[in-house]
XYZ file of C-alpha atoms in Angstrom:
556
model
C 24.722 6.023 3.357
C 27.611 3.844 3.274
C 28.158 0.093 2.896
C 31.287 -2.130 3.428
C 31.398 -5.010 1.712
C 33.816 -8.093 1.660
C 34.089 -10.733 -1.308
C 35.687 -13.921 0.122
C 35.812 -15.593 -3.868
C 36.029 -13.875 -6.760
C 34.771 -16.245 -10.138
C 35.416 -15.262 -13.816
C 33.418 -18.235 -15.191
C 30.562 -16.278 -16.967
C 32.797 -13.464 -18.526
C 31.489 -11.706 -21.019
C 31.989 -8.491 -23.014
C 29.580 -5.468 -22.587
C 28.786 -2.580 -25.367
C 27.581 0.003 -23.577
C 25.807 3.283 -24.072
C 26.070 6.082 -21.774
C 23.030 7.545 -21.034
C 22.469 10.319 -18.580
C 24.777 12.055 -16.283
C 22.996 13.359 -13.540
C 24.369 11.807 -10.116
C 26.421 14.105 -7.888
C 29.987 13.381 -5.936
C 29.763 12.673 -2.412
C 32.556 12.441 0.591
C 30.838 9.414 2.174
C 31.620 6.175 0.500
C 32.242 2.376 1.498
C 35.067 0.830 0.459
C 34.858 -2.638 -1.655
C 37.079 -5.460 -0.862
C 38.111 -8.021 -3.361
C 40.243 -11.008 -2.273
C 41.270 -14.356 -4.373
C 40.920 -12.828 -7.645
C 41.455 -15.124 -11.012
C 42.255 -14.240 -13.607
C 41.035 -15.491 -17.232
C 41.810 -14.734 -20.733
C 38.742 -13.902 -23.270
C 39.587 -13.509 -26.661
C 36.698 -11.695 -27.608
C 37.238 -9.066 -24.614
C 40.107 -8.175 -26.938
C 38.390 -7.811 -30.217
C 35.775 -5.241 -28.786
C 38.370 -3.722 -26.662
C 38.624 -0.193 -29.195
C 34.816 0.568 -28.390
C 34.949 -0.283 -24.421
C 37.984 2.078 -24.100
C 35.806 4.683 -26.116
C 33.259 4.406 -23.662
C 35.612 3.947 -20.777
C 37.087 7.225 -21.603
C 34.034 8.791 -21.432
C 33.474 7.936 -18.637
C 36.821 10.068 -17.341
C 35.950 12.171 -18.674
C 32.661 12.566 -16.903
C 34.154 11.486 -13.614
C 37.169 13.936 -14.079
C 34.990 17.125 -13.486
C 34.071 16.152 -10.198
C 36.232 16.374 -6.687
C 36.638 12.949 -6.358
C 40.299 11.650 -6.958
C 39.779 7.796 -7.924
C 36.550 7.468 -6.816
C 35.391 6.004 -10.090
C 32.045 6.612 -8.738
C 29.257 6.651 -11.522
C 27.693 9.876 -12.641
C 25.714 7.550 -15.015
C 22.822 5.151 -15.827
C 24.092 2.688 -18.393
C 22.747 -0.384 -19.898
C 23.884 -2.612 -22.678
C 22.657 -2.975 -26.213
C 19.895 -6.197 -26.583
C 22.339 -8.337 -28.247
C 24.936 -8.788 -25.347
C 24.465 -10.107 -22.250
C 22.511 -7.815 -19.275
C 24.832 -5.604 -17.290
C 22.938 -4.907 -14.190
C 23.309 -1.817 -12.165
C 20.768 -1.323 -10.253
C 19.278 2.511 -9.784
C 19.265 1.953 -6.040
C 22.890 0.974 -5.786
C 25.023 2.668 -8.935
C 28.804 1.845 -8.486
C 32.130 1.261 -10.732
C 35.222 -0.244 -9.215
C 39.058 1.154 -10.049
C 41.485 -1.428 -9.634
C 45.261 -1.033 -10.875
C 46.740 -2.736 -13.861
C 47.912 -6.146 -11.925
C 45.538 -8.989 -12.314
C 45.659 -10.661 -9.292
C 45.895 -9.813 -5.144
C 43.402 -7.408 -3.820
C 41.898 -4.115 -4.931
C 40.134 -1.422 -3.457
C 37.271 0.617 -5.042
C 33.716 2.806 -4.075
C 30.895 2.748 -3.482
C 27.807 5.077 -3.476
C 24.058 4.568 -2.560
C 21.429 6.761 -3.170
C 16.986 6.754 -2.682
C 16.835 9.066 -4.483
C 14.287 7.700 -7.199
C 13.599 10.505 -8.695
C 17.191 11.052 -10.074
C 16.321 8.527 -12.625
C 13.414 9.528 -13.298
C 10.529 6.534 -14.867
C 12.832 4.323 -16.456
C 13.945 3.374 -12.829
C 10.577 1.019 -12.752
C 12.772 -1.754 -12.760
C 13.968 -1.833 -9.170
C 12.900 -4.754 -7.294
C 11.865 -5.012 -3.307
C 12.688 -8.072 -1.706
C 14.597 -9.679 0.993
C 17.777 -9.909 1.776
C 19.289 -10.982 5.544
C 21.895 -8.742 6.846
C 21.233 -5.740 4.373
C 19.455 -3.132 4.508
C 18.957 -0.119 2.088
C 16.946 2.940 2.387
C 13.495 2.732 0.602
C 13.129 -1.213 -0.052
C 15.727 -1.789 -2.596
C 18.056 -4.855 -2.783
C 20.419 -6.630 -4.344
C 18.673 -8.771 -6.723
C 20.766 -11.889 -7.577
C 20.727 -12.509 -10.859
C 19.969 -9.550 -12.683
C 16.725 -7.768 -13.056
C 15.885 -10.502 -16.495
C 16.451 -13.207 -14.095
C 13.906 -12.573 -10.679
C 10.857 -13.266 -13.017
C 12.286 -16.909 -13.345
C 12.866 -17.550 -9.643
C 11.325 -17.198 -6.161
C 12.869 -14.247 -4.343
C 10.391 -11.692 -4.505
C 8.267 -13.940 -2.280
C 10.904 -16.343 -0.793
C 12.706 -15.239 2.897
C 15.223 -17.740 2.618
C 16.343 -16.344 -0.693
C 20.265 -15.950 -0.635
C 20.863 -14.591 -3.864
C 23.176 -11.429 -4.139
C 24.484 -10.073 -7.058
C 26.291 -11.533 -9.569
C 27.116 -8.431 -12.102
C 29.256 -5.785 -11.926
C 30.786 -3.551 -13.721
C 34.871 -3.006 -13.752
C 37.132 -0.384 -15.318
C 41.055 -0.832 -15.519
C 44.012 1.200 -15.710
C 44.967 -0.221 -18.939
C 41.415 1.161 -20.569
C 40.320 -2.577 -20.888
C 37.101 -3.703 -19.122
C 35.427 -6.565 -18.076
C 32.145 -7.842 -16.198
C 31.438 -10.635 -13.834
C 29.845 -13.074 -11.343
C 30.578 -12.933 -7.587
C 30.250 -15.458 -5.205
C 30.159 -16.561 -1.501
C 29.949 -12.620 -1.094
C 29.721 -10.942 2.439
C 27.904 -7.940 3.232
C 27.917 -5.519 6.298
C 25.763 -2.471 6.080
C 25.209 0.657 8.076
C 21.253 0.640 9.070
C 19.490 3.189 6.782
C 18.682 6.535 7.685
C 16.743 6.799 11.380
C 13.565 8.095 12.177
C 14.708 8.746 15.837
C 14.290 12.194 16.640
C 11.452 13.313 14.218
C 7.994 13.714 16.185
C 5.294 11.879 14.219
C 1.592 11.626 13.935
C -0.075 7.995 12.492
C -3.469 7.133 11.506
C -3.403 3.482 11.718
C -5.876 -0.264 11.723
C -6.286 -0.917 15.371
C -8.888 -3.076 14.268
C -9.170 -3.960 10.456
C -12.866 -2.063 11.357
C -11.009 1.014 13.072
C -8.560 3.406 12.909
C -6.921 5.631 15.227
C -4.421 8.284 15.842
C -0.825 7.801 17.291
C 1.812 9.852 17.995
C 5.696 9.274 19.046
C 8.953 10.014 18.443
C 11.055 6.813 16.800
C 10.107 4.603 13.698
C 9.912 1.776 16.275
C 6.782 3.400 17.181
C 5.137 3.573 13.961
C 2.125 0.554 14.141
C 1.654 -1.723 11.613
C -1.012 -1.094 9.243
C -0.481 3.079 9.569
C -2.312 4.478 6.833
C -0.914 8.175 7.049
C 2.179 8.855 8.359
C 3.225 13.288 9.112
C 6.493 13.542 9.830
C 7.364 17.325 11.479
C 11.178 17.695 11.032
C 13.436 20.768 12.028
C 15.937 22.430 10.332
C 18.892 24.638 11.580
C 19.508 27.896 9.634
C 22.337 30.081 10.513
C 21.967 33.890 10.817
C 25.298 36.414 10.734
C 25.017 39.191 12.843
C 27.358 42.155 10.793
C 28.134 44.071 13.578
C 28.870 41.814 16.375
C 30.262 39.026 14.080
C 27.906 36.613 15.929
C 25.970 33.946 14.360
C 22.723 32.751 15.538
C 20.783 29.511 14.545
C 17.195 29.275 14.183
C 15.338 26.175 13.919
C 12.957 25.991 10.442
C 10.213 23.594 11.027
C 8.325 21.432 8.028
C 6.124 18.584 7.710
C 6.596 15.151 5.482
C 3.251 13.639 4.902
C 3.709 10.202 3.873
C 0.208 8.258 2.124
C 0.587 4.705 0.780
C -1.733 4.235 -1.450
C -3.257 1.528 -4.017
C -1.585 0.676 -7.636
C -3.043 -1.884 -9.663
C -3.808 -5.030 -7.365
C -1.636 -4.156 -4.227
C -2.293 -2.024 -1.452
C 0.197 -0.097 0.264
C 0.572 0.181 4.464
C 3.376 1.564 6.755
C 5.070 0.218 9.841
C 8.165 0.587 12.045
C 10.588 -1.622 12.903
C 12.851 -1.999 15.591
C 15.885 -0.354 14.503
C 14.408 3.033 14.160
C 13.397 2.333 10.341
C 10.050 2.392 8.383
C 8.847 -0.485 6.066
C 6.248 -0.319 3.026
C 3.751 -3.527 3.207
C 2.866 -4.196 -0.171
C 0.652 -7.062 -0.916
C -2.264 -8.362 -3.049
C -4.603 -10.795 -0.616
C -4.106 -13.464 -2.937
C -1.161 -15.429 -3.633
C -1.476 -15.926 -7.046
C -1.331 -12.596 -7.904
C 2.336 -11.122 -7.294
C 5.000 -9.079 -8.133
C 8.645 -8.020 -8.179
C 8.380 -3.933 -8.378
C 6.245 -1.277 -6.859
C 6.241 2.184 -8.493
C 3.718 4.006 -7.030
C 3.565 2.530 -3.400
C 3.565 5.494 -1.366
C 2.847 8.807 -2.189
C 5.004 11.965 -0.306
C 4.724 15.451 -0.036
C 6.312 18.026 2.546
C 5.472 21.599 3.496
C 5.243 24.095 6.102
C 1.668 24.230 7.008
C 0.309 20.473 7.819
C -3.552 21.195 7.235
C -2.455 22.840 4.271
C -0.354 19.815 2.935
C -2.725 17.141 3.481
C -5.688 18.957 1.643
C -3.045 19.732 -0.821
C -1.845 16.277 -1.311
C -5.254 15.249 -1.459
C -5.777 17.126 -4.226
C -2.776 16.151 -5.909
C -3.683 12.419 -5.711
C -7.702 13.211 -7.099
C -5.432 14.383 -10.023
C -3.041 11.735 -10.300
C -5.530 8.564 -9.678
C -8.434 9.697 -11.074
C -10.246 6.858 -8.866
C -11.993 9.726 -6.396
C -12.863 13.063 -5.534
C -11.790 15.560 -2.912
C -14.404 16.576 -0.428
C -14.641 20.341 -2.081
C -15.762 18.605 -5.173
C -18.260 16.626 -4.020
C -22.217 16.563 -3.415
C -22.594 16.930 0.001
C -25.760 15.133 1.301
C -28.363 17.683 2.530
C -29.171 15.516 5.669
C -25.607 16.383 7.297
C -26.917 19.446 8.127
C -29.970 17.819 10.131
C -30.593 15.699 13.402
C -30.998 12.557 12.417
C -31.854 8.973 14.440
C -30.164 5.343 14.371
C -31.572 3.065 16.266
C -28.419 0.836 17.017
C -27.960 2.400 20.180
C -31.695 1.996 21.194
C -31.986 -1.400 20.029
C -28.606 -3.031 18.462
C -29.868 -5.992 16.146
C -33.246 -6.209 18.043
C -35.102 -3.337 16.253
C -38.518 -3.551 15.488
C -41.437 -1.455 14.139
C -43.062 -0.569 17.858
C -39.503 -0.065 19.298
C -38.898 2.439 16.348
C -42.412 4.167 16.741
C -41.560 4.415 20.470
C -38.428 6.024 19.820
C -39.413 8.855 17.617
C -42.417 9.914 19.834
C -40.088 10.414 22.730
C -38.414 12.764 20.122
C -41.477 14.221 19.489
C -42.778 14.509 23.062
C -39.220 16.228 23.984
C -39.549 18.763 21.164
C -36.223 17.468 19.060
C -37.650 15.778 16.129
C -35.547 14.008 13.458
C -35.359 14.941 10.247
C -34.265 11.546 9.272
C -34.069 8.022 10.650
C -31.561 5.069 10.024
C -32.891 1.313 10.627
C -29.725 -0.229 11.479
C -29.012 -3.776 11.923
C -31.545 -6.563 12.681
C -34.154 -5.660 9.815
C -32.925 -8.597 7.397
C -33.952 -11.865 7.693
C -31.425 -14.340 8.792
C -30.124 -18.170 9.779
C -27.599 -18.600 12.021
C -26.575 -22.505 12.275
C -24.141 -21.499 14.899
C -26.122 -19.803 17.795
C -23.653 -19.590 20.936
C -21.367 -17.791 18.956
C -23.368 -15.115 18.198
C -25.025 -12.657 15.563
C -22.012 -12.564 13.529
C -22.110 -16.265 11.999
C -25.609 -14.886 10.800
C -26.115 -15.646 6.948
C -28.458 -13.757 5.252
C -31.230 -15.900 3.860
C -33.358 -13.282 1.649
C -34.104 -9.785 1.216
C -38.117 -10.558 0.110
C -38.819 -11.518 3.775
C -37.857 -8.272 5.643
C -41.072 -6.698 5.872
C -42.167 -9.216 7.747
C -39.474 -8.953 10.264
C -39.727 -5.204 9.779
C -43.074 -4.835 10.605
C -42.840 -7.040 13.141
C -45.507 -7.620 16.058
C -47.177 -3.985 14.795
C -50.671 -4.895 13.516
C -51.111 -1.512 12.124
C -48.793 -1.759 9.128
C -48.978 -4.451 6.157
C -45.313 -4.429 5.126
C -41.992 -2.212 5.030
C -43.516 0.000 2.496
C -46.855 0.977 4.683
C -44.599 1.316 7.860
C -42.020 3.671 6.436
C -44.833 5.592 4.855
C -46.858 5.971 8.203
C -43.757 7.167 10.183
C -42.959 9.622 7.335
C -46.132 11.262 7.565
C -46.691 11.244 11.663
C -43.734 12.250 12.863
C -42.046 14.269 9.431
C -39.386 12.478 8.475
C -37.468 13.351 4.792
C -35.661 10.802 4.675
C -35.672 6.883 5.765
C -32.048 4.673 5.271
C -32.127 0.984 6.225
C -28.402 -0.612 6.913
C -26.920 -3.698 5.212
C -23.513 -4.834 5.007
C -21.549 -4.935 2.160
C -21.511 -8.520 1.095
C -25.706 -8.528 2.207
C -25.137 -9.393 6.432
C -22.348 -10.077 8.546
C -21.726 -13.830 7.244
C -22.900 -12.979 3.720
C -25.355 -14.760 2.145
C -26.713 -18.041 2.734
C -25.777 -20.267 -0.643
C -28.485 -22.755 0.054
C -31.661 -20.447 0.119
C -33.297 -20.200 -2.934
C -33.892 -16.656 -3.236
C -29.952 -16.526 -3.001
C -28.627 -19.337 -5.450
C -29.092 -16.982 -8.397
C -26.440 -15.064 -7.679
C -23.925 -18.007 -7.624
C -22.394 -17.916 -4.278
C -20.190 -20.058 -2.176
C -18.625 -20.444 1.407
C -15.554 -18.774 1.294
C -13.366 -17.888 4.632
C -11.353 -14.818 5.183
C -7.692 -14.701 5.345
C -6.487 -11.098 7.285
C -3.655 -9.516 6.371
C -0.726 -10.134 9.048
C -0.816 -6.243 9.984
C -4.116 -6.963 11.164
C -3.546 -9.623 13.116
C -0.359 -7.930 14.490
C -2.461 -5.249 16.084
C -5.216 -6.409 17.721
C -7.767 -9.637 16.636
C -11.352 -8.865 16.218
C -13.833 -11.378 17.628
C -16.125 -11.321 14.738
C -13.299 -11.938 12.069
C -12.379 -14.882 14.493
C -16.100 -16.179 14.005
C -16.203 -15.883 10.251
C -12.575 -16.889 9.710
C -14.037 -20.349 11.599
C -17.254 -20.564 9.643
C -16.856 -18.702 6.615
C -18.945 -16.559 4.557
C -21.188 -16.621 1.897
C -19.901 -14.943 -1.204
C -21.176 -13.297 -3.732
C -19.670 -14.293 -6.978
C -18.338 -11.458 -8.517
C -20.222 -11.409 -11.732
C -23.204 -11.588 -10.154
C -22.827 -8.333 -7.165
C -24.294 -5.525 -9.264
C -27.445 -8.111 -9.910
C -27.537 -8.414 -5.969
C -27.320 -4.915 -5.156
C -29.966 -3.939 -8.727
C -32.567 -6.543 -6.586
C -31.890 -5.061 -3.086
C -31.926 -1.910 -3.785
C -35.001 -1.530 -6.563
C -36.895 -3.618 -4.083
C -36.050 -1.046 -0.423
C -36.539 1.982 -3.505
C -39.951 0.607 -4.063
C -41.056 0.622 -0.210
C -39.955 4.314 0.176
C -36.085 3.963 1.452
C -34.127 6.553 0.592
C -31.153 5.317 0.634
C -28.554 2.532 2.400
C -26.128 2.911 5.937
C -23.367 0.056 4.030
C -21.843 -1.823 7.066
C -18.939 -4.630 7.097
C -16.697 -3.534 4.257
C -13.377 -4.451 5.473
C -14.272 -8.038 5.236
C -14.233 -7.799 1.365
C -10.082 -7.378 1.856
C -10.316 -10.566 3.435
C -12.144 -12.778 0.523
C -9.515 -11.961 -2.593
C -7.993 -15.488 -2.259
C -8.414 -17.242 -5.697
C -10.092 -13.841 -7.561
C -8.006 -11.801 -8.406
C -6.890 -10.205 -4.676
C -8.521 -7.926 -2.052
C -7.939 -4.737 -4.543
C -9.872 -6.010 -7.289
C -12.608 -7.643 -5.380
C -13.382 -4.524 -3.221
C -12.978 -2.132 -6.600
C -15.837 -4.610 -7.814
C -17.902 -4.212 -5.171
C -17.957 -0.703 -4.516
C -18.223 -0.507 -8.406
C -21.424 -2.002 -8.311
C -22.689 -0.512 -4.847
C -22.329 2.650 -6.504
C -24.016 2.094 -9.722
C -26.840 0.757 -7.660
C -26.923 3.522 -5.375
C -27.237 5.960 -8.166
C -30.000 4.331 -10.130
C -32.470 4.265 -6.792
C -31.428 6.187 -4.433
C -29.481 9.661 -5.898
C -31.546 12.482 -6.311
């Protein structure tokens, strides 16, 4: 990758003398390098550049030294990470963009140096944590990294990370003189052409992306333009040419070696990771939080990448490798599975949507039973729970769930045969054999939460709150029912108080003879991490407690 770069002023107000260490030398020599451009350069004496000038020409010659074993005549190009000791002022190179400039012994006029980018991260290894994503119009590098303004000590203290119209571009760098004398410092009113990174033209793809923030599906194409927003896998199947020398005919024949990249974001901390295109051919990491309070400057573990010739193999590998690495979940192989996913089992959305009832349910399974298929186990979707809705023309989804103590009367509905849930559950169990009995609920209780103002709810603390989708969401395609509760709101849960929810939910459907819980809706938790913390946290809290719950009452 190569970058050209023009500086129309060239300012030695903040000069300053460097010690420096040299570190590591691990980059390699390339052919392809940009050329830097320095015009209107002043000069100005430092008397202190001249005191510490015996240890920067030890260093400096170093350097040579280093940069004299490779093939590149004047290239100056860095085959090191340096950084300065705490008591002088930051030299910033940044492990994206390493460069060093030669310029001849004359102080003034123009000079010509090199440049050389890498991605490469893992050159550097962990202490490359530092490098900073951000925006910056008219450049673009490979993998997210940018110039950075003032320094890596200074983007803490301003708003780049999160501002578009930031203009800041860098204002250290590094120079190395004929004379063994060396100096750093600021540029100004700089102007920057680059070549656009690397392409993903040409490379056949396959993406699992958010069509809906409820749904995802499969695409495939041919150009990172086509990459959707919100992918959350991205394989890659690239070819490459090997050449094969015939001895006796002196003829050489090229075969084509085909591979697969595999490409996960995944979560780190408080931010979630997703993929997407762009126009030029190019492919973007989304990083982001869900709540604006919580922020940052670096992402080290954004997206994790593998590659390898057999692409079932290197997902279920990768897989494997990330159980390892997180520690947050397990791969399907090491898992419990469920005995019921081996049976025939009934949910009565289909039948009934949100209007199930006990008779409709009974009805159902003895048409099983009359056709000779019986269920081994039955799921009471939707429409069980007892709830308000203030806002009828738009529909079930502005539904707020007003208590969980009042179900069996909805569940047992117009049926004059059964008491409550508990004696209706029971009776189906034993008529028509059923192991096992789920009932649905969403995530944060129904659709549009909870409702704050019924008194079997205020206990747990909770409050309108309305969602706020992420923009990749709303780049693909809307979803009516986020429309609804994004106009209304819903009735959180406050976080301290969700395993108490679940602990009364759950202990009370355990105690009528549920087995266990269809849990609907989750992708609106993303949508509710304004002001607590972020869509990461909030969902790790409520799957947290679902779980705990879960396994007090319902594992087995």
């Amino acid at each position: 990758m190569s970058i050209f770069i023009t500086i129309s002023h060239f300012s030695l107000s903040s000069l300053q003398t460097k010690t420096l260490k040299l570190l590591r030398t691990n980059l390699q020599c390339r052919e392809e390098h940009g050329q830097l451009e320095f015009a209107a350069l002043e000069h100005l004496e430092n008397l202190e550049f001249h005191s510490d000038s015996t240890r920067i020409v030890k260093l400096y010659n170093r350097i040579k030294q280093v940069m004299a074993s490779l093939d590149c005549p004047k290239s100056f190009t860095l085959k090191d990470l340096i950084k300065p000791d705490s008591d002088r002022t930051e030299l910033f190179l940044s492990a994206i963009l390493n460069f060093s400039l030669y310029r001849p012994s004359e102080q003034h006029g123009r000079r010509h140096g090199y440049l050389k980018a890498t991605t490469d991260l893992s050159k550097y290894g962990f202490s490359a944590g530092w490098v900073e994503f951000g925006w910056v119009e008219g450049l673009t590098l490979t993998g997210g990294g940018t110039f950075d303004g003032q320094g890596a000590k200074a983007w803490p203290y301003n708003n780049c990370p999160t501002d578009s119209n930031c203009k800041l571009l860098p204002t250290i760098v590094a120079s190395y003189f004929d004379n063994d004398s060396m100096f750093t410092s600021q540029l100004q009113d700089l102007r920057l052409r680059a070549k656009a990174s690397p392409k993903l033209g040409g490379y056949k793809f396959l993406s699992l992306f958010r069509v809906k923030i409820w749904w995802m599906i499969p695409r495939v194409g041919k150009s990172g333009s086509e990459i959707p927003l919100e992918t959350q896998m991205l394989l890659l199947e690239a070819r490459e040419q090997s050449a094969l020398h015939d001895k006796i005919s002196s003829d050489t024949n090229y075969t084509e070696n085909t591979f697969y990249i595999l490409l996960l974001p995944v979560l780190e901390g408080q931010f979630r990771t997703s993929l997407q295109g762009t126009p030029a051919n190019e492919l973007q990491f989304c990083v982001e939080s869900g709540d604006v309070n919580v922020q940052t400057s670096q992402s080290l573990e954004a997206v994790f990448i593998n590659f390898g010739d057999n692409p079932f193999e290197l997902l279920k590998n990768s897989i494997k490798i990330l159980e390892k690495h997180k520690g947050t979940f397990s791969h399907i192989e090491n898992k419990k599975i469920p005995a019921h996913l081996d049976w025939f089992g009934w949910c009565t959305w289909d039948a009934f949507y949100s209007k199930v009832s006990p008779q409709g349910i009974k009805e159902g399974l003895q048409s099983f039973l009359e056709g000779g298929c019986v269920p081994k186990f039955l799921i009471i979707d939707d429409g069980w729970q007892e709830t308000v809705n203030e806002f009828c023309k738009e529909g079930l989804q502005a539904d707020w769930w007003t208590s969980k103590k009042t179900v069996s009367s909805r569940a047992s509905g117009s049926d004059n045969t059964c008491i409550d849930l508990h004696d209706f559950i029971d009776s189906i169990k034993d008529k028509y054999g059923l192991k096992f009995v789920y009932v649905w609920h969403a995530l944060a209780g129904y659709w549009g939460g909870v409702l704050p103002s019924s008194e079997t709810m205020k206990k747990y603390n909770s409050k309108i709150a309305y969602p706020i989708q992420s923009p990749g969401n709303t780049g693909n395609l809307r979803d009516i029912v986020t429309d609804i509760l994004e106009k209304y709101g819903v009735g959180v849960i406050e976080p301290e108080k969700v395993f108490e929810f679940y602990n009364d939910l759950h202990s009370y459907l355990a105690s009528c003879g549920v087995d266990g819980v269809k849990v609907d809706v989750q992708n609106l938790i993303e949508t509710l991490g304004s002001g607590v913390g972020g869509r990461v946290s909030l969902t790790r809290c409520y799957q947290e407690a679902l779980e705990q719950s879960i396994e007090e009452f319902f594992f087995f």
